[in-house]
mmCIF file of C-alpha atoms and ligand atoms in Angstrom:
data_model
loop_
_atom_site.group_PDB
_atom_site.id
_atom_site.type_symbol
_atom_site.label_atom_id
_atom_site.label_comp_id
_atom_site.label_asym_id
_atom_site.label_seq_id
_atom_site.Cartn_x
_atom_site.Cartn_y
_atom_site.Cartn_z
ATOM 1 C CA MET Y 1 0.000 0.000 0.000
ATOM 2 C CA ASP Y 2 1.319 3.466 -0.886
ATOM 3 C CA LEU Y 3 0.963 5.411 2.364
ATOM 4 C CA GLY Y 4 1.086 8.704 0.451
ATOM 5 C CA ILE Y 5 3.694 10.285 2.737
ATOM 6 C CA LYS Y 6 6.801 10.133 0.538
ATOM 7 C CA GLY Y 7 8.809 13.310 1.158
ATOM 8 C CA LYS Y 8 7.032 14.155 4.421
ATOM 9 C CA LYS Y 9 9.222 15.155 7.363
ATOM 10 C CA ALA Y 10 9.040 13.219 10.614
ATOM 11 C CA ILE Y 11 10.505 13.663 14.074
ATOM 12 C CA VAL Y 12 10.710 10.305 15.824
ATOM 13 C CA CYS Y 13 11.724 10.661 19.478
ATOM 14 C CA ALA Y 14 13.671 7.937 21.318
ATOM 15 C CA SER Y 15 14.196 6.042 18.085
ATOM 16 C CA SER Y 16 17.697 4.547 18.260
ATOM 17 C CA ARG Y 17 16.351 1.206 19.515
ATOM 18 C CA GLY Y 18 13.130 -0.687 20.137
ATOM 19 C CA LEU Y 19 9.675 0.583 19.219
ATOM 20 C CA GLY Y 20 10.824 4.079 18.241
ATOM 21 C CA ARG Y 21 13.367 2.538 15.881
ATOM 22 C CA GLY Y 22 10.615 0.327 14.416
ATOM 23 C CA CYS Y 23 8.542 3.460 13.730
ATOM 24 C CA ALA Y 24 11.530 5.269 12.181
ATOM 25 C CA LEU Y 25 12.260 2.336 9.844
ATOM 26 C CA ALA Y 26 8.631 2.066 8.723
ATOM 27 C CA LEU Y 27 8.361 5.811 8.082
ATOM 28 C CA ALA Y 28 11.645 5.742 6.142
ATOM 29 C CA GLU Y 29 10.306 2.820 4.087
ATOM 30 C CA ALA Y 30 7.289 5.028 3.297
ATOM 31 C CA GLY Y 31 9.697 7.709 2.030
ATOM 32 C CA CYS Y 32 9.762 10.150 4.962
ATOM 33 C CA ASP Y 33 12.836 12.205 5.840
ATOM 34 C CA LEU Y 34 13.615 11.729 9.503
ATOM 35 C CA VAL Y 35 14.994 13.287 12.628
ATOM 36 C CA VAL Y 36 15.979 10.463 14.961
ATOM 37 C CA ASN Y 37 16.893 10.674 18.637
ATOM 38 C CA GLY Y 38 18.339 8.760 21.589
ATOM 39 C CA ARG Y 39 20.811 9.518 24.372
ATOM 40 C CA ASP Y 40 23.546 7.086 23.310
ATOM 41 C CA SER Y 41 25.017 8.767 20.228
ATOM 42 C CA LYS Y 42 26.736 5.545 19.077
ATOM 43 C CA ALA Y 43 23.509 3.530 19.007
ATOM 44 C CA LEU Y 44 21.776 6.476 17.347
ATOM 45 C CA ALA Y 45 24.464 6.742 14.662
ATOM 46 C CA ALA Y 46 24.161 2.993 13.948
ATOM 47 C CA THR Y 47 20.395 3.229 13.481
ATOM 48 C CA ALA Y 48 20.695 6.358 11.347
ATOM 49 C CA ALA Y 49 23.333 4.665 9.162
ATOM 50 C CA GLU Y 50 21.126 1.598 8.702
ATOM 51 C CA ILE Y 51 18.170 3.770 7.671
ATOM 52 C CA ARG Y 52 20.303 5.725 5.170
ATOM 53 C CA ASP Y 53 21.650 2.444 3.745
ATOM 54 C CA ARG Y 54 18.260 0.820 3.323
ATOM 55 C CA PHE Y 55 16.096 3.767 2.255
ATOM 56 C CA ALA Y 56 16.880 6.810 0.130
ATOM 57 C CA VAL Y 57 15.751 9.332 2.743
ATOM 58 C CA GLY Y 58 17.419 12.092 4.736
ATOM 59 C CA VAL Y 59 18.207 11.257 8.362
ATOM 60 C CA VAL Y 60 19.351 13.837 10.925
ATOM 61 C CA GLU Y 61 20.605 12.603 14.299
ATOM 62 C CA VAL Y 62 19.837 14.587 17.451
ATOM 63 C CA ALA Y 63 21.471 12.871 20.408
ATOM 64 C CA GLY Y 64 20.275 13.633 23.932
ATOM 65 C CA ASP Y 65 17.515 13.373 26.505
ATOM 66 C CA VAL Y 66 14.185 14.224 24.907
ATOM 67 C CA SER Y 67 12.822 15.319 28.300
ATOM 68 C CA ASP Y 68 15.354 18.157 28.369
ATOM 69 C CA PRO Y 69 13.786 21.383 26.982
ATOM 70 C CA ALA Y 70 17.099 22.304 25.297
ATOM 71 C CA MET Y 71 17.067 18.964 23.487
ATOM 72 C CA GLN Y 72 13.462 19.496 22.421
ATOM 73 C CA ALA Y 73 14.506 22.844 20.947
ATOM 74 C CA GLU Y 74 17.287 21.034 19.037
ATOM 75 C CA LEU Y 75 14.803 18.517 17.662
ATOM 76 C CA ILE Y 76 12.551 21.296 16.410
ATOM 77 C CA ALA Y 77 15.523 23.248 15.012
ATOM 78 C CA ALA Y 78 16.523 20.128 13.061
ATOM 79 C CA CYS Y 79 13.014 19.945 11.583
ATOM 80 C CA PRO Y 80 11.147 23.239 12.018
ATOM 81 C CA ALA Y 81 8.117 22.191 9.949
ATOM 82 C CA PRO Y 82 7.443 18.514 10.684
ATOM 83 C CA ASP Y 83 4.488 16.718 9.122
ATOM 84 C CA ILE Y 84 4.756 13.831 11.549
ATOM 85 C CA LEU Y 85 5.702 13.613 15.227
ATOM 86 C CA VAL Y 86 6.150 10.298 16.987
ATOM 87 C CA ASN Y 87 6.408 10.858 20.722
ATOM 88 C CA ASN Y 88 8.382 8.220 22.566
ATOM 89 C CA ASN Y 89 10.633 8.137 25.629
ATOM 90 C CA GLY Y 90 12.022 5.710 28.147
ATOM 91 C CA GLY Y 91 9.603 4.554 30.817
ATOM 92 C CA PRO Y 92 10.119 5.028 34.569
ATOM 93 C CA PRO Y 93 11.789 2.087 36.349
ATOM 94 C CA ARG Y 94 9.717 -0.453 38.276
ATOM 95 C CA ARG Y 95 9.263 0.717 41.903
ATOM 96 C CA GLU Y 96 7.161 -0.219 44.899
ATOM 97 C CA PHE Y 97 4.625 2.495 45.748
ATOM 98 C CA SER Y 98 6.174 2.797 49.216
ATOM 99 C CA ASP Y 99 9.639 3.504 47.687
ATOM 100 C CA LEU Y 100 8.502 6.320 45.405
ATOM 101 C CA THR Y 101 9.795 9.780 46.193
ATOM 102 C CA ARG Y 102 8.244 13.031 45.043
ATOM 103 C CA GLN Y 103 11.137 13.526 42.605
ATOM 104 C CA MET Y 104 10.643 10.065 41.063
ATOM 105 C CA ILE Y 105 6.973 10.810 40.443
ATOM 106 C CA LEU Y 106 7.817 14.214 38.952
ATOM 107 C CA ASP Y 107 10.489 12.662 36.711
ATOM 108 C CA GLY Y 108 8.033 10.049 35.404
ATOM 109 C CA VAL Y 109 5.353 12.647 34.730
ATOM 110 C CA THR Y 110 7.953 14.799 32.952
ATOM 111 C CA GLN Y 111 9.093 11.853 30.801
ATOM 112 C CA ASN Y 112 5.762 10.392 29.807
ATOM 113 C CA MET Y 113 3.283 13.277 30.002
ATOM 114 C CA ILE Y 114 4.885 16.726 29.962
ATOM 115 C CA THR Y 115 7.560 16.006 27.317
ATOM 116 C CA PRO Y 116 5.116 14.791 24.632
ATOM 117 C CA ILE Y 117 2.740 17.669 25.420
ATOM 118 C CA GLU Y 118 5.598 20.175 25.054
ATOM 119 C CA LEU Y 119 6.646 18.722 21.704
ATOM 120 C CA ILE Y 120 3.063 18.692 20.430
ATOM 121 C CA LYS Y 121 2.711 22.318 21.520
ATOM 122 C CA ALA Y 122 5.833 23.166 19.504
ATOM 123 C CA VAL Y 123 4.616 21.588 16.248
ATOM 124 C CA ILE Y 124 0.836 21.706 16.209
ATOM 125 C CA ASP Y 125 0.236 25.254 14.970
ATOM 126 C CA GLY Y 126 2.511 24.646 11.984
ATOM 127 C CA MET Y 127 0.666 21.421 11.217
ATOM 128 C CA THR Y 128 -2.777 23.037 11.343
ATOM 129 C CA GLY Y 129 -1.477 25.941 9.245
ATOM 130 C CA ARG Y 130 -0.181 23.575 6.561
ATOM 131 C CA GLY Y 131 -3.313 21.387 6.686
ATOM 132 C CA PHE Y 132 -1.520 18.120 7.409
ATOM 133 C CA GLY Y 133 -0.233 16.603 10.636
ATOM 134 C CA ARG Y 134 0.066 13.178 12.167
ATOM 135 C CA ILE Y 135 0.983 12.786 15.824
ATOM 136 C CA VAL Y 136 1.430 9.346 17.337
ATOM 137 C CA ASN Y 137 2.233 8.856 21.004
ATOM 138 C CA ILE Y 138 3.733 5.598 22.154
ATOM 139 C CA THR Y 139 2.096 5.035 25.537
ATOM 140 C CA SER Y 140 1.438 1.625 27.087
ATOM 141 C CA LEU Y 141 -1.233 -0.999 27.619
ATOM 142 C CA SER Y 142 -0.779 -0.059 31.279
ATOM 143 C CA VAL Y 143 -3.088 2.899 30.545
ATOM 144 C CA TYR Y 144 -5.863 0.248 30.478
ATOM 145 C CA VAL Y 145 -4.402 -2.509 32.646
ATOM 146 C CA PRO Y 146 -2.342 -1.568 35.690
ATOM 147 C CA ILE Y 147 1.054 -3.260 35.930
ATOM 148 C CA PRO Y 148 2.356 -3.609 39.508
ATOM 149 C CA GLY Y 149 5.360 -1.364 40.080
ATOM 150 C CA LEU Y 150 4.801 0.729 36.943
ATOM 151 C CA ASP Y 151 2.215 3.025 38.498
ATOM 152 C CA VAL Y 152 4.085 6.244 37.683
ATOM 153 C CA SER Y 153 4.274 5.154 34.056
ATOM 154 C CA SER Y 154 0.575 4.225 33.966
ATOM 155 C CA GLY Y 155 -0.525 7.431 35.654
ATOM 156 C CA ALA Y 156 1.615 9.735 33.525
ATOM 157 C CA ARG Y 157 0.533 8.066 30.291
ATOM 158 C CA ALA Y 158 -3.129 8.066 31.310
ATOM 159 C CA GLY Y 159 -2.743 11.774 32.075
ATOM 160 C CA LEU Y 160 -1.287 12.331 28.608
ATOM 161 C CA THR Y 161 -4.140 10.355 27.070
ATOM 162 C CA SER Y 162 -6.854 12.426 28.769
ATOM 163 C CA PHE Y 163 -5.042 15.698 28.099
ATOM 164 C CA LEU Y 164 -4.801 14.954 24.369
ATOM 165 C CA ALA Y 165 -8.333 13.581 24.020
ATOM 166 C CA GLY Y 166 -9.588 17.164 24.022
ATOM 167 C CA ILE Y 167 -6.709 18.626 21.987
ATOM 168 C CA ALA Y 168 -7.223 16.021 19.227
ATOM 169 C CA ARG Y 169 -10.758 17.299 18.641
ATOM 170 C CA THR Y 170 -9.576 20.899 18.276
ATOM 171 C CA VAL Y 171 -7.300 20.151 15.305
ATOM 172 C CA ALA Y 172 -9.186 17.377 13.473
ATOM 173 C CA SER Y 173 -10.796 19.790 11.000
ATOM 174 C CA ARG Y 174 -7.302 20.867 9.850
ATOM 175 C CA ASN Y 175 -6.293 17.311 8.908
ATOM 176 C CA VAL Y 176 -4.160 16.913 12.023
ATOM 177 C CA THR Y 177 -4.642 13.676 13.934
ATOM 178 C CA ILE Y 178 -3.449 12.624 17.375
ATOM 179 C CA ASN Y 179 -3.519 8.940 18.308
ATOM 180 C CA ASN Y 180 -1.916 6.723 20.911
ATOM 181 C CA LEU Y 181 -0.366 3.317 20.351
ATOM 182 C CA LEU Y 182 -0.467 1.097 23.444
ATOM 183 C CA PRO Y 183 2.231 -1.587 23.322
ATOM 184 C CA GLY Y 184 1.449 -4.752 25.255
ATOM 185 C CA LYS Y 185 4.545 -6.974 25.213
ATOM 186 C CA LEU Y 186 6.926 -6.383 22.335
ATOM 187 C CA ASP Y 187 10.330 -7.886 21.823
ATOM 188 C CA THR Y 188 12.703 -5.029 22.696
ATOM 189 C CA ASP Y 189 15.558 -4.434 25.140
ATOM 190 C CA ARG Y 190 12.973 -3.161 27.624
ATOM 191 C CA LEU Y 191 11.501 -6.656 27.949
ATOM 192 C CA ARG Y 192 14.800 -8.542 27.941
ATOM 193 C CA GLY Y 193 15.183 -10.887 30.921
ATOM 194 C CA PRO Y 194 18.080 -11.291 33.360
ATOM 195 C CA LYS Y 195 21.413 -12.459 31.872
ATOM 196 C CA ASP Y 196 21.241 -15.877 33.567
ATOM 197 C CA VAL Y 197 17.819 -16.745 32.068
ATOM 198 C CA ASP Y 198 17.550 -18.399 28.661
ATOM 199 C CA PRO Y 199 16.067 -15.719 26.308
ATOM 200 C CA ALA Y 200 13.745 -18.197 24.567
ATOM 201 C CA GLN Y 201 12.347 -19.375 27.913
ATOM 202 C CA HIS Y 202 11.963 -15.797 29.101
ATOM 203 C CA LYS Y 203 10.026 -14.857 25.957
ATOM 204 C CA ALA Y 204 7.849 -17.972 26.210
ATOM 205 C CA ARG Y 205 7.000 -17.069 29.803
ATOM 206 C CA LEU Y 206 6.102 -13.508 28.812
ATOM 207 C CA ALA Y 207 3.992 -14.767 25.910
ATOM 208 C CA ALA Y 208 2.074 -17.342 27.967
ATOM 209 C CA ASP Y 209 -0.986 -15.108 28.473
ATOM 210 C CA ILE Y 210 -0.981 -13.475 25.000
ATOM 211 C CA PRO Y 211 -3.690 -14.805 22.631
ATOM 212 C CA ALA Y 212 -1.258 -14.405 19.695
ATOM 213 C CA ALA Y 213 1.084 -16.720 21.652
ATOM 214 C CA ARG Y 214 4.170 -14.592 20.971
ATOM 215 C CA LEU Y 215 5.738 -11.236 21.656
ATOM 216 C CA GLY Y 216 5.165 -8.536 19.067
ATOM 217 C CA THR Y 217 8.011 -7.155 16.974
ATOM 218 C CA PRO Y 218 9.168 -3.523 16.707
ATOM 219 C CA GLU Y 219 8.820 -3.884 12.919
ATOM 220 C CA GLU Y 220 5.097 -4.691 12.987
ATOM 221 C CA PHE Y 221 4.561 -1.976 15.607
ATOM 222 C CA GLY Y 222 6.322 0.481 13.279
ATOM 223 C CA GLN Y 223 4.108 -0.450 10.336
ATOM 224 C CA ILE Y 224 0.973 0.322 12.377
ATOM 225 C CA CYS Y 225 2.501 3.665 13.340
ATOM 226 C CA ALA Y 226 3.313 4.417 9.695
ATOM 227 C CA PHE Y 227 -0.281 3.658 8.698
ATOM 228 C CA LEU Y 228 -1.557 6.079 11.363
ATOM 229 C CA CYS Y 229 0.783 8.671 9.813
ATOM 230 C CA SER Y 230 -0.451 7.959 6.296
ATOM 231 C CA VAL Y 231 -2.769 10.050 4.145
ATOM 232 C CA HIS Y 232 -5.338 7.272 4.527
ATOM 233 C CA ALA Y 233 -5.674 7.726 8.289
ATOM 234 C CA GLY Y 234 -6.929 11.325 8.317
ATOM 235 C CA TYR Y 235 -10.344 10.304 9.683
ATOM 236 C CA LEU Y 236 -8.899 8.351 12.614
ATOM 237 C CA THR Y 237 -8.128 10.546 15.583
ATOM 238 C CA GLY Y 238 -8.226 10.646 19.366
ATOM 239 C CA GLN Y 239 -7.924 6.870 19.598
ATOM 240 C CA ASN Y 240 -6.054 4.451 21.830
ATOM 241 C CA ILE Y 241 -4.920 1.443 19.856
ATOM 242 C CA PRO Y 242 -3.552 -1.532 21.777
ATOM 243 C CA VAL Y 243 -0.786 -3.358 19.901
ATOM 244 C CA ASP Y 244 -0.795 -6.428 22.096
ATOM 245 C CA GLY Y 245 -1.686 -9.617 20.215
ATOM 246 C CA GLY Y 246 -5.119 -9.612 21.885
ATOM 247 C CA LEU Y 247 -3.790 -9.367 25.445
ATOM 248 C CA TYR Y 248 -6.290 -6.680 26.472
ATOM 249 C CA THR Y 249 -9.517 -8.597 26.864
ATOM 250 C CA SER Y 250 -12.524 -6.460 26.082
ATOM 251 C CA ALA Y 251 -15.313 -6.519 23.518
ATOM 252 C CA PHE Y 252 -14.933 -2.734 23.037
HETATM 253 N N1 LIG J 301 8.375 -3.054 24.695
HETATM 254 C C1 LIG J 301 7.188 -3.141 25.230
HETATM 255 O O1 LIG J 301 6.560 -4.212 25.193
HETATM 256 C C2 LIG J 301 6.535 -1.979 25.914
HETATM 257 C C3 LIG J 301 5.328 -2.189 26.591
HETATM 258 C C4 LIG J 301 4.697 -1.119 27.199
HETATM 259 C C5 LIG J 301 5.253 0.146 27.119
HETATM 260 N N2 LIG J 301 6.430 0.319 26.459
HETATM 261 C C6 LIG J 301 6.962 1.686 26.405
HETATM 262 O O2 LIG J 301 7.283 2.034 25.078
HETATM 263 C C7 LIG J 301 8.431 2.904 25.076
HETATM 264 C C8 LIG J 301 9.518 2.314 24.197
HETATM 265 O O3 LIG J 301 9.875 1.051 24.728
HETATM 266 P P1 LIG J 301 10.935 0.085 24.048
HETATM 267 O O4 LIG J 301 10.493 -1.285 24.422
HETATM 268 O O5 LIG J 301 11.128 0.435 22.647
HETATM 269 O O6 LIG J 301 12.235 0.449 24.906
HETATM 270 P P2 LIG J 301 13.787 0.203 24.545
HETATM 271 O O7 LIG J 301 13.936 -0.982 23.663
HETATM 272 O O8 LIG J 301 14.459 0.230 25.862
HETATM 273 O O9 LIG J 301 14.184 1.493 23.678
HETATM 274 C C9 LIG J 301 14.068 2.745 24.230
HETATM 275 C C10 LIG J 301 14.563 3.778 23.245
HETATM 276 O O10 LIG J 301 14.327 5.062 23.800
HETATM 277 C C11 LIG J 301 15.566 5.767 23.912
HETATM 278 N N3 LIG J 301 15.468 6.595 25.118
HETATM 279 C C12 LIG J 301 15.250 6.192 26.381
HETATM 280 N N4 LIG J 301 15.208 7.246 27.198
HETATM 281 C C13 LIG J 301 15.411 8.343 26.427
HETATM 282 C C14 LIG J 301 15.486 9.730 26.689
HETATM 283 N N5 LIG J 301 15.331 10.210 27.931
HETATM 284 N N6 LIG J 301 15.692 10.572 25.658
HETATM 285 C C15 LIG J 301 15.843 10.118 24.395
HETATM 286 N N7 LIG J 301 15.786 8.812 24.086
HETATM 287 C C16 LIG J 301 15.570 7.938 25.089
HETATM 288 C C17 LIG J 301 16.620 4.670 24.004
HETATM 289 O O11 LIG J 301 17.910 5.127 23.636
HETATM 290 P P3 LIG J 301 18.957 5.629 24.760
HETATM 291 O O12 LIG J 301 18.863 4.664 25.898
HETATM 292 O O13 LIG J 301 20.267 5.633 24.050
HETATM 293 O O14 LIG J 301 18.508 7.003 25.136
HETATM 294 C C18 LIG J 301 16.057 3.700 22.984
HETATM 295 O O15 LIG J 301 16.315 4.136 21.679
HETATM 296 C C19 LIG J 301 8.862 3.043 26.537
HETATM 297 O O16 LIG J 301 8.289 4.206 27.086
HETATM 298 C C20 LIG J 301 8.259 1.810 27.198
HETATM 299 O O17 LIG J 301 8.006 1.986 28.564
HETATM 300 C C21 LIG J 301 7.092 -0.708 25.846
#
């Protein structure tokens, strides 16, 4: 399927590895020029080089912490008029409720709620002015299903979801969409088990309760993201789309 976005410009945050990288690859395959990001400049350079090798698109690397306002300004400077923004970031570490400090909660909310809102704020007027915009936020299935120890992540992402539910409706008439992808269990570094556990056994254990009977891949996640960014998805906005192999059990 031609996604109709060849030549569009995309900022893909936290995209040197994992799900963000999957989104960057799929958008590059669709012909988008990219700004990619991650803190480890070596890993970022490797991903950028792979994208340049495989697809004839422009790739600019912006290395650093996407939660840092100065880094956000660098991302926007590298692509002042983006057509597509994929918001992604690391997630807060697993912590017992009783161990959480005020600063840990603030850091998580900054990472997973405030940072994407700030980036959307920086790009949305340009998108509405140009009459095209696609914003995809990588959140988590934990917005629907609490995961013990990841409460800061769940709360921050749920806050982002509610915040944007209203904003999405204010820009829909200008062909700007805002949607959230909710990963369930996908095969990335984030889900890798301890060193002393056999990776195949670890994955099988994680997949035991997934109707699809396997972990998802960053590549298939990226293709769904690219479709949401396509010209065909202009009438799909304000939605939460689990990418979870059927793990979230609900008729609606
Ligand atoms: N994989 C899953 O099944 C799953 C499920 C639910 C939710 N999620 C959420 O989805 C998001 C992506 O997960 P993933 O599995 O792709 O993780 P991952 O494999 O660990 O990759 C994370 C990517 O984000 C970058 N990153 C992390 N913190 C960053 C920061 N502060 N600034 C810029 N880049 C940063 C990493 O590069 P550097 O480390 O070099 O910065 C890396 O490129 C996370 O928020 C995660 O919590 C994932």
